[in-house]
PDB file of C-alpha atoms in Angstrom:
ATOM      1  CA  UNK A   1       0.000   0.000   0.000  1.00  0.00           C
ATOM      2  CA  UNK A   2       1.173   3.266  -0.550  1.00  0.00           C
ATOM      3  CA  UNK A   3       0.309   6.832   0.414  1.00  0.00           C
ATOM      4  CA  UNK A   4       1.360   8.698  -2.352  1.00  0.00           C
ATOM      5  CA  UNK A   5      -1.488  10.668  -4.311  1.00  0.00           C
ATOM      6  CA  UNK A   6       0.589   9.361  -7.786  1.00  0.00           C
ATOM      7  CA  UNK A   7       0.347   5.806  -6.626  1.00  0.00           C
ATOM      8  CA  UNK A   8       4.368   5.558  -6.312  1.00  0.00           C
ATOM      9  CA  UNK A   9       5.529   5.585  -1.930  1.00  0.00           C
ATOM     10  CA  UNK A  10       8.539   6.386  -0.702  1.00  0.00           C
ATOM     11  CA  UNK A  11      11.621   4.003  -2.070  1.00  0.00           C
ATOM     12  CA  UNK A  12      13.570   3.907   0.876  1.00  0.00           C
ATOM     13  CA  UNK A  13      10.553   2.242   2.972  1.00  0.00           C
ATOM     14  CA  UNK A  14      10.420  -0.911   0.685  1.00  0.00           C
ATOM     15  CA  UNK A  15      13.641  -0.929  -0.753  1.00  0.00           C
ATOM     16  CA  UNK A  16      16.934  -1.464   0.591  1.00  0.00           C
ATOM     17  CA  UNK A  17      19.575  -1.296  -1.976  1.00  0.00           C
ATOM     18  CA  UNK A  18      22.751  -2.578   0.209  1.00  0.00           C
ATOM     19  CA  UNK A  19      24.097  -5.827  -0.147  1.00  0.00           C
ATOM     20  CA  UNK A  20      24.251  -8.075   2.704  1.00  0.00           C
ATOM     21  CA  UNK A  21      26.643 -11.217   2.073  1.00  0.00           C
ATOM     22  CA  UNK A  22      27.333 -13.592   4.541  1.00  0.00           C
ATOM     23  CA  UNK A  23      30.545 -15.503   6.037  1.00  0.00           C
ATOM     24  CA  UNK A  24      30.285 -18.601   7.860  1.00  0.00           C
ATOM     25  CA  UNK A  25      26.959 -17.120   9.415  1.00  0.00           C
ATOM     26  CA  UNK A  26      27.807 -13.303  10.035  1.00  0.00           C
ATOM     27  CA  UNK A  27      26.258 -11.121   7.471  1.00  0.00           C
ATOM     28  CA  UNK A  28      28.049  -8.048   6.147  1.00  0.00           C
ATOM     29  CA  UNK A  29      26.570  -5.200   4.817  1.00  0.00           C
ATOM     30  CA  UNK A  30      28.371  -3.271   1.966  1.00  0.00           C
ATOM     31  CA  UNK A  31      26.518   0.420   1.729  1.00  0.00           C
ATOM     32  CA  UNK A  32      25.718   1.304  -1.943  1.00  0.00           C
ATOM     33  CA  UNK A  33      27.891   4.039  -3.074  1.00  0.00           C
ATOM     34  CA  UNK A  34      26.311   7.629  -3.631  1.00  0.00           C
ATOM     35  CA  UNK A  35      24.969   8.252  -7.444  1.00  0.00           C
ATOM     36  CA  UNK A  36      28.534  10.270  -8.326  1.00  0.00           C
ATOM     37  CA  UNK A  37      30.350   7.203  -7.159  1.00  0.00           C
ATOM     38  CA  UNK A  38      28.228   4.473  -8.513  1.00  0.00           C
ATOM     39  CA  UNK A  39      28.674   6.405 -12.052  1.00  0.00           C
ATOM     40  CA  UNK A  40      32.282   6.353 -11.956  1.00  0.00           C
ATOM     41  CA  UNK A  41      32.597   2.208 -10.879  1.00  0.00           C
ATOM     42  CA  UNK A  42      29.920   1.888 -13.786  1.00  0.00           C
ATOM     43  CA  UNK A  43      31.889   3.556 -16.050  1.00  0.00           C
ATOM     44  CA  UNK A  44      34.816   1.936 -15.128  1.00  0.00           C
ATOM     45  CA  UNK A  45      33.171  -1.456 -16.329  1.00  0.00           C
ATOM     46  CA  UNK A  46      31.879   0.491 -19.713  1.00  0.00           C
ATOM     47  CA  UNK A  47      35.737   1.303 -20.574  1.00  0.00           C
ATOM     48  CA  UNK A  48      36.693  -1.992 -19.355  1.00  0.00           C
ATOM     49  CA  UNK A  49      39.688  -0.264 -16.905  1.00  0.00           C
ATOM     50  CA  UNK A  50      39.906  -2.461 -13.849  1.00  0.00           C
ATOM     51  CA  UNK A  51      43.616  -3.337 -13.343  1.00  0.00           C
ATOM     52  CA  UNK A  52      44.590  -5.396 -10.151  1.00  0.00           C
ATOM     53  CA  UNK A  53      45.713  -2.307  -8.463  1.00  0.00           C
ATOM     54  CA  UNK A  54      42.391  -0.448  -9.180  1.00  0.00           C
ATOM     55  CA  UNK A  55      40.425  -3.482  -8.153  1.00  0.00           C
ATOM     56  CA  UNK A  56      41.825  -3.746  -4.823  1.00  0.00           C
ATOM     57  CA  UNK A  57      41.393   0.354  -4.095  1.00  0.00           C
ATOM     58  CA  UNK A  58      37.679  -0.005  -5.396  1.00  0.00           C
ATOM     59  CA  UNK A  59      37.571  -2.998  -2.985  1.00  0.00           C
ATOM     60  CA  UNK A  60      39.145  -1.220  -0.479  1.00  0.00           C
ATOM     61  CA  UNK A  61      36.567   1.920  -0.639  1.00  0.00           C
ATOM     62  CA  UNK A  62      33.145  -0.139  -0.882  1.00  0.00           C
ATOM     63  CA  UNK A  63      34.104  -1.628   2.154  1.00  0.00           C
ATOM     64  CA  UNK A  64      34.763   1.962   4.089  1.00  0.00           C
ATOM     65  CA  UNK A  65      38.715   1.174   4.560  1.00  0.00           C
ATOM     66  CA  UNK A  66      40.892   4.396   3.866  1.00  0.00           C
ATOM     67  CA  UNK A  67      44.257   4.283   3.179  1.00  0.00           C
ATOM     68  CA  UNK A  68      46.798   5.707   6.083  1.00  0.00           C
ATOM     69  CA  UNK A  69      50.014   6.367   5.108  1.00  0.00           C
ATOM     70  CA  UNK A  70      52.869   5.476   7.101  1.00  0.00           C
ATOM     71  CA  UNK A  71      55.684   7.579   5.216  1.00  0.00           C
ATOM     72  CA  UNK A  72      59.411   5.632   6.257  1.00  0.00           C
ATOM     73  CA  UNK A  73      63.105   7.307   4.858  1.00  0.00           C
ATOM     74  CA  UNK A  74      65.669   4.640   3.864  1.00  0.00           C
ATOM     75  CA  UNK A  75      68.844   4.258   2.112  1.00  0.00           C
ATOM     76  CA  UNK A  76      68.596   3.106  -1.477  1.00  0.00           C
ATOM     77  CA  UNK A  77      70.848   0.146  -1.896  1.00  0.00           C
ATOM     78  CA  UNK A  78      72.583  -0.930  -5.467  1.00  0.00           C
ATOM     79  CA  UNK A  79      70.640  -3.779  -6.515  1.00  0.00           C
ATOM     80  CA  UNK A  80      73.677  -6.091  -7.134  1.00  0.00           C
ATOM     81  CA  UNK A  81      75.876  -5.362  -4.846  1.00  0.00           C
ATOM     82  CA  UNK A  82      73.782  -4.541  -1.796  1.00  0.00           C
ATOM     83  CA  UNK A  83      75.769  -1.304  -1.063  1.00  0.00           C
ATOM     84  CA  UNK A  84      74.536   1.932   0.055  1.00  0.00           C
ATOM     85  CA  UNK A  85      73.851   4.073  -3.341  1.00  0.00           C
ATOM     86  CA  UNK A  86      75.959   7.429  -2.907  1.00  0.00           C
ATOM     87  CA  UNK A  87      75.522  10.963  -4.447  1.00  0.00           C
ATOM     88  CA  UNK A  88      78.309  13.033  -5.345  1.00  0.00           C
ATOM     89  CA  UNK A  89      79.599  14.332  -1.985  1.00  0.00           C
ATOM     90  CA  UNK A  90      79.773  10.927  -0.717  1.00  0.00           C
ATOM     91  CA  UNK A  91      76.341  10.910   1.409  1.00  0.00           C
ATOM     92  CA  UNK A  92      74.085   8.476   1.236  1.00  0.00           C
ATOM     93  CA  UNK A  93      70.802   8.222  -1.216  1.00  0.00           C
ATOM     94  CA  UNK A  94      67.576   7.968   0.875  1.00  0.00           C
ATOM     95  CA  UNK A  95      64.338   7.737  -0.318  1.00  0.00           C
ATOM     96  CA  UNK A  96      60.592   8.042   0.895  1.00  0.00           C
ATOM     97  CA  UNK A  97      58.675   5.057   0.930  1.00  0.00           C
ATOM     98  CA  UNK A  98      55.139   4.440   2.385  1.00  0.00           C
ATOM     99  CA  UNK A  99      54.337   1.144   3.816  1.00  0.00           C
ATOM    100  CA  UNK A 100      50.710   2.417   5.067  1.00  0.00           C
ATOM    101  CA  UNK A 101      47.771   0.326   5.702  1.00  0.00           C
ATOM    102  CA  UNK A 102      44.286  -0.181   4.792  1.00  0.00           C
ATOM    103  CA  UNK A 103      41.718   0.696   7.825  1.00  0.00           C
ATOM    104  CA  UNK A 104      38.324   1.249   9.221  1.00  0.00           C
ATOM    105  CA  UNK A 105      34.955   0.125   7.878  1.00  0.00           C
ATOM    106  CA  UNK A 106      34.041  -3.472   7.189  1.00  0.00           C
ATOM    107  CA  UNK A 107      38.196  -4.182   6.549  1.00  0.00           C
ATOM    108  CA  UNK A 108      39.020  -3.726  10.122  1.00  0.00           C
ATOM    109  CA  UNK A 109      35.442  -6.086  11.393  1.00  0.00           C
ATOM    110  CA  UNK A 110      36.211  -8.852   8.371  1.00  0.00           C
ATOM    111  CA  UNK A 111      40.377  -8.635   9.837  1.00  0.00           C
ATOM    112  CA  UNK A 112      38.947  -8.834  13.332  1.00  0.00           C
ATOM    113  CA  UNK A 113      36.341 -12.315  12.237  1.00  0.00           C
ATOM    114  CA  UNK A 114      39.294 -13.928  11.074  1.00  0.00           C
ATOM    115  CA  UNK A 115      38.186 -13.671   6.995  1.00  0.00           C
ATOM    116  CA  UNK A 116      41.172 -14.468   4.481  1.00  0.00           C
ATOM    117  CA  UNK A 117      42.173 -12.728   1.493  1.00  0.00           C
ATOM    118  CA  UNK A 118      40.987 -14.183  -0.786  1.00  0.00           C
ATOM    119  CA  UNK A 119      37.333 -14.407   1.000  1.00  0.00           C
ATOM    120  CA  UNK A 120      37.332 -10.412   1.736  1.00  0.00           C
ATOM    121  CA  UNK A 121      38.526 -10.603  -2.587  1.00  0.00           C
ATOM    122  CA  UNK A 122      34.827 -12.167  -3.030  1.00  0.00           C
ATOM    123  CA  UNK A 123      33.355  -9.702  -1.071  1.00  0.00           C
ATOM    124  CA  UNK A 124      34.637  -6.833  -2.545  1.00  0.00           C
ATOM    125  CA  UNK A 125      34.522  -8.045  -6.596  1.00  0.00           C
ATOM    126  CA  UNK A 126      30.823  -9.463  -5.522  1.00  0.00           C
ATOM    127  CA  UNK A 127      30.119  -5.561  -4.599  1.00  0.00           C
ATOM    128  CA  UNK A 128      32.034  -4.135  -7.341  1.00  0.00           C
ATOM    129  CA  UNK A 129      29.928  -6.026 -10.083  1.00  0.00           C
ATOM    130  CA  UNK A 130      26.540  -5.325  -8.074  1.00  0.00           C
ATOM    131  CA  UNK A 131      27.445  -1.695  -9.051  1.00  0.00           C
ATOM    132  CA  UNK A 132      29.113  -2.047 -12.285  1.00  0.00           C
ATOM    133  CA  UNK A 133      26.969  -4.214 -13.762  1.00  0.00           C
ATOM    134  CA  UNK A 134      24.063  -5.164 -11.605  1.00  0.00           C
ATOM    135  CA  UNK A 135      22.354  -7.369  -8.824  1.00  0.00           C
ATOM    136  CA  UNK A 136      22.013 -10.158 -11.355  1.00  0.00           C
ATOM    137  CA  UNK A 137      25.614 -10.776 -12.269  1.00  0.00           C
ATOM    138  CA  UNK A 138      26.382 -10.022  -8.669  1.00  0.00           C
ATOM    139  CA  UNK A 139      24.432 -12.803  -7.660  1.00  0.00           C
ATOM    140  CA  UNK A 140      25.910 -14.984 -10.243  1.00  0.00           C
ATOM    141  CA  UNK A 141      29.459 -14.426  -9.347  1.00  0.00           C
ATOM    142  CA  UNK A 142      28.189 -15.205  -5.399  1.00  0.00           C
ATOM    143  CA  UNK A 143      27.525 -18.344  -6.334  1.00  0.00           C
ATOM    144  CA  UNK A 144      29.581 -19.585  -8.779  1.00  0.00           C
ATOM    145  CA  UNK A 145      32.618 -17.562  -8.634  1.00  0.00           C
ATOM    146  CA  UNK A 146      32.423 -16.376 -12.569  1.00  0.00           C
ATOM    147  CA  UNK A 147      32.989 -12.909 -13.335  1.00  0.00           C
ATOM    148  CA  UNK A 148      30.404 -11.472 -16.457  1.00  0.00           C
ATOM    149  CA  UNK A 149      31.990 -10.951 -20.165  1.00  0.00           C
ATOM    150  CA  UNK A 150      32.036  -7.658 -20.927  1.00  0.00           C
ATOM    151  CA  UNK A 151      31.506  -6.759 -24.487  1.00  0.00           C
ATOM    152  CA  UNK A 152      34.573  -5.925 -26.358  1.00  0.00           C
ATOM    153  CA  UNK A 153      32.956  -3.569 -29.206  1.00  0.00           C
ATOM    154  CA  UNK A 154      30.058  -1.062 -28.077  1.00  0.00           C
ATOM    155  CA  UNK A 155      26.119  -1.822 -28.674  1.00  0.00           C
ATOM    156  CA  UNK A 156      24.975  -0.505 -31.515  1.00  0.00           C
ATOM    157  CA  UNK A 157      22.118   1.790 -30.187  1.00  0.00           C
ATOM    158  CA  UNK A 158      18.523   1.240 -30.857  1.00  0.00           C
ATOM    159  CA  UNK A 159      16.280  -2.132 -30.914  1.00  0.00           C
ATOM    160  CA  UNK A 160      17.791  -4.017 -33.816  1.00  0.00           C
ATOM    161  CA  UNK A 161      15.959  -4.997 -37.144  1.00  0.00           C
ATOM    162  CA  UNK A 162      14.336  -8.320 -36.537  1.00  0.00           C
ATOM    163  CA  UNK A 163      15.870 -10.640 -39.074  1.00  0.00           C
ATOM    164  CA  UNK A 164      13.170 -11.641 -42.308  1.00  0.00           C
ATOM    165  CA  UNK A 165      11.297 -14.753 -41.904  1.00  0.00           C
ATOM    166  CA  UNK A 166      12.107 -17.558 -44.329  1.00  0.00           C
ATOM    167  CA  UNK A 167      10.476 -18.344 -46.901  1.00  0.00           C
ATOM    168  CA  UNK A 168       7.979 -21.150 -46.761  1.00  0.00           C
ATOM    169  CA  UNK A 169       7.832 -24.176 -49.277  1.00  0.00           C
ATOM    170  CA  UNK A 170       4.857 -22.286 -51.399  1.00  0.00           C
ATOM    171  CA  UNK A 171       6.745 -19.361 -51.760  1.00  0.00           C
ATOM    172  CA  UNK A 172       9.693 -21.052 -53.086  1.00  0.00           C
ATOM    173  CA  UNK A 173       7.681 -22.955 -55.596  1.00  0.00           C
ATOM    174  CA  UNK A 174       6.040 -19.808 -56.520  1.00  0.00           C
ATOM    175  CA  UNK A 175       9.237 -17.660 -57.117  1.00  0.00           C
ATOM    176  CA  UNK A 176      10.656 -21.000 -59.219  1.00  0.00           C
ATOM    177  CA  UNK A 177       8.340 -20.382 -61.558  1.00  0.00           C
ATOM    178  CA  UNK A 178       8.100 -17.238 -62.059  1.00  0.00           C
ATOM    179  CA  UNK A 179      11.710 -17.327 -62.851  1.00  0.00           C
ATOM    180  CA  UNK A 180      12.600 -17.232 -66.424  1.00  0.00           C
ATOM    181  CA  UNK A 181      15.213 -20.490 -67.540  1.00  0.00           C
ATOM    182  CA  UNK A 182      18.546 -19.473 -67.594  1.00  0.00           C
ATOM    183  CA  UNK A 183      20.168 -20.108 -70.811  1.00  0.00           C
ATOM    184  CA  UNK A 184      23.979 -20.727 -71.019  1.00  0.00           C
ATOM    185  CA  UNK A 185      25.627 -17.896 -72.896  1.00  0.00           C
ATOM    186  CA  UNK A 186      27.197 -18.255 -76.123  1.00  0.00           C
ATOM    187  CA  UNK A 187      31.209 -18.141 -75.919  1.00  0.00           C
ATOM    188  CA  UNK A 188      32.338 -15.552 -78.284  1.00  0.00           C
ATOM    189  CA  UNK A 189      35.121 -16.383 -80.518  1.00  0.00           C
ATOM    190  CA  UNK A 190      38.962 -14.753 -79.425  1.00  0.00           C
ATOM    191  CA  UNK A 191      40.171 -12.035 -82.267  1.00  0.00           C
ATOM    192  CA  UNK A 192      42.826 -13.522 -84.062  1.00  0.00           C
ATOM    193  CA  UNK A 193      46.490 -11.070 -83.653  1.00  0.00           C
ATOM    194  CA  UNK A 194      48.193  -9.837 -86.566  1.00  0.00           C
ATOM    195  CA  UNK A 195      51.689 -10.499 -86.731  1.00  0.00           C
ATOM    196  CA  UNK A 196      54.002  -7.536 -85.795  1.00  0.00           C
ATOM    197  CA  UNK A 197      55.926  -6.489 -88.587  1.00  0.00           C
ATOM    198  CA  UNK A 198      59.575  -6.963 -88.207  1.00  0.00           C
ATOM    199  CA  UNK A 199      61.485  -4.032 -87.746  1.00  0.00           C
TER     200      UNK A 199
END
């Protein structure tokens, strides 16, 4: 029932568009991304850019986790011999290197329950393709694991042109004889060369 005078109520009292996976009998609920965000991950999937690297910080971000950087100095070291790299006065190379960490939303509750890598991996592509591609191929890749196809060439746009029916035996008899009899043409005779004259 609704109370709306056009007949339509209020979405967010019959629909809840979260999605609530479950772990060895905890549920975890993954909040929908805001319409600006939900674009961009759907466009993502419509220009088919989703390296390993972007995967894991789309992962990372459905799940609430933010990225805190733990900024470290150390000495660069030549590769083959192990040595400290040195600049021209003789001092030491360092370099800036952050070995931060992922933390806070459902990252630091799925850490806490003891849920692997590759299990928090399902999570997160299971959310990514609810809102790149939809609940149905979410669903799908729930259960089975599979990830969808994308198309490698774009949709034409529009309904397409249903294809012509075949013809039926009557019509083919029909058109038959209608047809005029082909005749075999008549080969025509090659032109006979002069002889050059000789020079």
């Amino acid at each position: 029932m609704t109370d709306s005078k056009d007949g339509f109520g209020d979405l967010a009292v019959f629909h809840d568009p979260n999605l609530h996976l479950t772990i060895r009998g905890k549920k975890y609920t993954i909040p929908q991304p805001n319409a600006k965000e939900g674009l961009r991950i759907r466009q993502l999937f419509g220009a088919q850019f989703l390296s390993d690297a972007t995967e894991v910080e789309e992962i990372m971000k459905l799940i609430g986790a933010e990225w805190v950087p733990d900024i470290r100095t150390s000495e660069v070291r030549d590769p083959m011999t192990g040595a400290p790299v040195l600049d021209d006065d003789g001092k030491a190379v360092v370099a800036e290197e952050d070995h931060g960490m992922w933390a806070g939303g459902l990252w630091d509750e799925m850490v806490a329950d003891g849920v692997t890598w590759e299990e928090l991996l399902h999570v997160g592509r299971t959310a990514l393709i609810d809102v790149g591609v939809g609940r149905i191929a979410a669903q799908v890749h729930w259960e089975s694991g599979l990830t969808p196809t994308l198309p490698e060439a774009e949709e034409p746009e529009g309904n397409p042109l249903p294809a012509p029916p075949a013809p039926n035996r009557e019509a083919r008899r029909a058109a038959a004889k209608k047809a005029p009899a082909k005749k075999a043409a008549a080969k025509k005779a090659a032109p006979r060369k002069k002889p050059s004259p000789k020079a």
